[in-house]
Amino acid sequence: MASEEVQLEETLRKAIDDTSDNRQQTRINAYELICEILMHNYIPDSLANRKMTLLSSLERSMRKGREKEQIIATKTIPLLMVQSETTQDVSEEFVKMLKPTLISITYDFKNANCSKLSTISNKFQAKEDLKQQRLIFRDVLHYLREGVTPDIRIKFEDETLLLDSWTIHHQYACLRNVLASGMNVHLKENLLIRDILTLGPKVSKLEKRFEKILKLEQRASNEVASKNRSIARGKERDKRFASLE
């Protein structure tokens, strides 16, 4: 296990170094690898001494890179953000450094694509997007008519995340879009995400094992008590029958 962690750290270190390479394709490949690693692992300690280096590369790629590089750099940012341990870390590290560049890129993108986007017909939208829109519209309509918020339970390992408000629904959907197949790993391990979704502190394996033992002991105790009650009731019936005779 330790050797795998060391190898992961080395792979990540090399990828971060490659984000400052002179060749664009090398930088793009590096960002893609970083995204894959961050999506499926919660490793704030491994990033501690490399985060600012990566942020500098991201800022440069978004400001000077071509479209493909800008896209993958932009995809990397939220994955890097959720590796933070507190919302204060996000504000201090990311907002201060990247906000001006993000605002500039967003403005340029809107100007370049506004007319194009305004002419896109619904028939060109992905079927999955349209399906999701219909589901959301149905839920919103149900809420407006009945005042009922969709109640969804997300199970991961021995825990359950309850989505019982529109706010937490939206938060979960945004995080799932970023983390994709790595969502459950971060629900279990990621301190920031557990805080955002009010899951509470991370439950250690020892605590889980102790909790499981307590449940087993409680179940065994209940079974013994139930058996004793059954025996007692049986004896009581026998006494009543004997007295009738």
Coordinates of C-alpha atoms in Angstrom, one line a residue:
M1 CA 0.0 0.0 0.0
A2 CA 2.8 2.4 0.9
S3 CA 4.6 1.7 -2.3
E4 CA 1.4 2.5 -4.3
E5 CA 1.1 5.8 -2.5
V6 CA 4.7 6.7 -3.2
Q7 CA 4.2 5.8 -6.9
L8 CA 1.1 7.9 -7.0
E9 CA 2.9 10.9 -5.5
E10 CA 5.8 10.5 -8.0
T11 CA 3.4 10.3 -10.9
L12 CA 1.6 13.4 -9.7
R13 CA 4.9 15.3 -9.1
K14 CA 6.0 14.5 -12.6
A15 CA 2.7 15.5 -14.1
I16 CA 2.8 18.9 -12.2
D17 CA 6.3 19.5 -13.6
D18 CA 5.1 18.7 -17.1
T19 CA 2.4 21.5 -16.8
S20 CA 5.2 24.0 -17.4
D21 CA 6.7 22.2 -20.4
N22 CA 7.2 24.2 -23.6
R23 CA 5.2 21.8 -25.6
Q24 CA 1.4 22.3 -25.5
Q25 CA 0.5 18.6 -25.9
T26 CA 2.8 17.7 -23.0
R27 CA 1.0 20.2 -20.8
I28 CA -2.4 18.9 -22.0
N29 CA -1.4 15.3 -21.2
A30 CA -0.2 16.4 -17.8
Y31 CA -3.5 18.1 -16.9
E32 CA -5.5 15.1 -18.1
L33 CA -3.4 12.8 -15.8
I34 CA -3.7 15.2 -12.9
C35 CA -7.5 15.3 -13.4
E36 CA -7.6 11.5 -13.3
I37 CA -5.6 11.3 -10.1
L38 CA -7.5 14.1 -8.3
M39 CA -10.8 12.7 -9.4
H40 CA -10.2 9.3 -7.7
N41 CA -8.0 10.3 -4.8
Y42 CA -8.1 12.6 -1.8
I43 CA -4.5 13.6 -1.3
P44 CA -4.1 17.1 0.2
D45 CA -0.9 16.2 1.9
S46 CA 0.7 15.1 -1.4
L47 CA -0.3 18.5 -2.9
A48 CA 0.8 20.6 0.0
N49 CA 4.2 21.6 -1.4
R50 CA 3.1 21.6 -5.1
K51 CA -0.2 23.3 -5.1
M52 CA 1.1 26.8 -5.8
T53 CA 3.3 25.5 -8.6
L54 CA 0.2 23.9 -10.2
L55 CA -1.9 27.0 -9.7
S56 CA 0.8 29.1 -11.5
S57 CA 0.7 26.7 -14.4
L58 CA -3.1 26.8 -14.5
E59 CA -3.2 30.5 -14.5
R60 CA -0.6 30.7 -17.3
S61 CA -2.4 28.0 -19.4
M62 CA -5.8 29.8 -19.1
R63 CA -4.2 33.1 -20.0
K64 CA -1.9 32.1 -22.8
G65 CA -2.9 28.6 -23.9
R66 CA -5.0 27.7 -26.9
E67 CA -8.6 26.6 -26.5
K68 CA -7.9 22.9 -25.8
E69 CA -5.4 23.7 -23.1
Q70 CA -7.7 26.3 -21.6
I71 CA -10.5 23.8 -21.4
I72 CA -8.5 21.1 -19.7
A73 CA -6.9 23.6 -17.3
T74 CA -10.4 24.9 -16.4
K75 CA -11.5 21.3 -15.7
T76 CA -8.5 20.9 -13.4
I77 CA -9.3 23.8 -11.2
P78 CA -12.4 22.5 -9.4
L79 CA -10.7 19.1 -8.9
L80 CA -7.8 20.9 -7.3
M81 CA -10.1 23.1 -5.2
V82 CA -11.9 20.1 -3.6
Q83 CA -8.5 18.8 -2.4
S84 CA -8.5 21.8 0.0
E85 CA -9.4 21.0 3.6
T86 CA -11.5 24.1 4.4
T87 CA -13.4 26.7 2.5
Q88 CA -11.0 29.3 3.8
D89 CA -8.2 27.5 2.0
V90 CA -10.2 27.7 -1.2
S91 CA -10.7 31.4 -0.8
E92 CA -7.1 32.2 0.1
E93 CA -5.4 30.0 -2.5
F94 CA -7.7 30.0 -5.5
V95 CA -9.8 33.1 -5.6
K96 CA -7.0 35.5 -5.1
M97 CA -4.8 34.0 -7.7
L98 CA -7.2 32.9 -10.4
K99 CA -10.2 35.2 -10.1
P100 CA -8.9 38.0 -12.5
T101 CA -7.9 35.4 -15.2
L102 CA -11.2 33.5 -14.9
I103 CA -13.2 36.7 -15.2
S104 CA -11.3 37.7 -18.3
I105 CA -11.6 34.3 -20.0
T106 CA -15.3 34.2 -19.2
Y107 CA -15.9 37.6 -20.7
D108 CA -14.0 36.7 -23.9
F109 CA -15.8 33.4 -24.1
K110 CA -19.2 35.0 -23.8
N111 CA -18.5 37.6 -26.4
A112 CA -17.2 35.0 -28.9
N113 CA -20.0 32.5 -28.4
C114 CA -23.0 34.6 -27.6
S115 CA -24.5 34.8 -31.1
K116 CA -23.7 31.2 -31.7
L117 CA -25.3 29.9 -28.5
S118 CA -28.4 32.0 -29.1
T119 CA -29.2 30.2 -32.4
I120 CA -28.7 26.6 -31.1
S121 CA -32.0 24.7 -31.3
N122 CA -33.1 22.2 -28.6
K123 CA -33.0 19.4 -31.1
F124 CA -29.2 19.6 -31.1
Q125 CA -29.0 19.2 -27.3
A126 CA -27.9 15.8 -26.0
K127 CA -30.8 13.5 -25.2
E128 CA -29.4 13.0 -21.7
D129 CA -29.4 16.8 -21.1
L130 CA -33.0 17.1 -22.2
K131 CA -34.0 14.1 -20.0
Q132 CA -32.3 15.7 -17.0
Q133 CA -34.1 19.0 -17.7
R134 CA -37.5 17.3 -17.8
L135 CA -36.7 15.5 -14.5
I136 CA -35.7 18.8 -12.8
F137 CA -38.8 20.5 -14.2
R138 CA -41.0 17.7 -12.9
D139 CA -39.5 17.9 -9.4
V140 CA -39.7 21.7 -9.4
L141 CA -43.4 21.6 -10.5
H142 CA -44.1 19.0 -7.8
Y143 CA -42.5 21.2 -5.2
L144 CA -44.5 24.3 -6.3
R145 CA -47.8 22.3 -6.3
E146 CA -47.3 20.2 -3.2
G147 CA -44.4 21.8 -1.3
V148 CA -42.5 18.5 -1.4
T149 CA -38.7 18.4 -1.9
P150 CA -37.3 15.3 -3.5
D151 CA -35.9 13.1 -0.8
I152 CA -33.0 11.0 -2.1
R153 CA -30.6 8.8 -0.1
I154 CA -27.1 8.2 -1.4
K155 CA -25.4 5.1 0.1
F156 CA -21.7 4.8 0.2
E157 CA -20.0 2.1 2.2
D158 CA -21.6 2.2 5.7
E159 CA -22.9 5.7 5.4
T160 CA -25.8 7.5 3.8
L161 CA -26.1 11.0 2.4
L162 CA -29.6 12.5 2.6
L163 CA -30.5 15.0 0.0
D164 CA -33.6 16.6 1.5
S165 CA -33.4 20.2 0.3
W166 CA -32.9 22.0 -3.0
T167 CA -29.7 23.5 -1.7
I168 CA -28.0 20.2 -1.0
H169 CA -29.4 18.7 -4.2
H170 CA -27.7 21.4 -6.1
Q171 CA -24.5 21.1 -4.2
Y172 CA -24.4 17.4 -4.7
A173 CA -25.1 17.7 -8.4
C174 CA -22.3 20.2 -8.9
L175 CA -19.8 18.1 -7.1
R176 CA -20.9 15.0 -8.9
N177 CA -20.4 16.7 -12.2
V178 CA -16.8 17.6 -11.2
L179 CA -15.9 14.3 -9.5
A180 CA -17.8 11.9 -11.7
S181 CA -16.9 8.3 -10.9
G182 CA -14.7 9.5 -8.0
M183 CA -17.6 10.9 -6.1
N184 CA -17.9 8.1 -3.5
V185 CA -14.2 8.2 -2.7
H186 CA -14.5 11.9 -1.9
L187 CA -17.8 11.4 0.1
K188 CA -15.9 9.0 2.3
E189 CA -12.5 10.8 2.6
N190 CA -12.7 14.4 1.6
L191 CA -13.0 16.7 4.6
L192 CA -14.2 19.7 2.5
I193 CA -16.9 17.8 0.7
R194 CA -18.1 16.2 3.9
D195 CA -18.3 19.6 5.5
I196 CA -20.2 21.1 2.5
L197 CA -22.7 18.2 2.5
T198 CA -23.0 18.1 6.3
L199 CA -21.8 14.6 6.6
G200 CA -19.8 15.3 9.7
P201 CA -16.2 14.2 10.5
K202 CA -14.7 11.3 8.6
V203 CA -15.5 8.0 10.3
S204 CA -12.3 5.9 10.9
K205 CA -12.1 2.2 10.1
L206 CA -11.6 1.5 13.9
E207 CA -14.8 3.5 14.7
K208 CA -16.7 1.6 12.1
R209 CA -15.4 -1.7 13.4
F210 CA -16.3 -0.8 17.0
E211 CA -19.8 0.4 15.9
K212 CA -20.3 -2.9 14.0
I213 CA -19.3 -4.9 17.1
L214 CA -21.7 -2.9 19.3
K215 CA -24.5 -3.6 16.8
L216 CA -23.7 -7.3 16.8
E217 CA -23.6 -7.4 20.6
Q218 CA -26.9 -5.5 20.8
R219 CA -28.5 -7.8 18.3
A220 CA -27.2 -10.9 20.2
S221 CA -28.5 -9.4 23.5
N222 CA -31.9 -8.7 21.9
E223 CA -32.1 -12.3 20.6
V224 CA -31.2 -13.7 24.1
A225 CA -33.8 -11.5 25.7
S226 CA -36.4 -12.5 23.1
K227 CA -35.6 -16.2 23.7
N228 CA -35.9 -15.8 27.4
R229 CA -39.2 -14.1 27.1
S230 CA -40.5 -16.9 24.9
I231 CA -39.4 -19.5 27.4
A232 CA -41.0 -17.5 30.3
R233 CA -44.3 -17.2 28.3
G234 CA -44.1 -20.9 27.6
K235 CA -43.7 -21.8 31.3
E236 CA -46.5 -19.4 32.2
R237 CA -48.8 -21.2 29.8
D238 CA -47.8 -24.6 31.2
K239 CA -48.7 -23.4 34.7
R240 CA -52.1 -22.1 33.6
F241 CA -52.9 -25.4 31.8
A242 CA -51.7 -27.3 34.9
S243 CA -54.0 -25.3 37.2
L244 CA -57.0 -25.9 34.9
E245 CA -56.5 -29.6 35.1

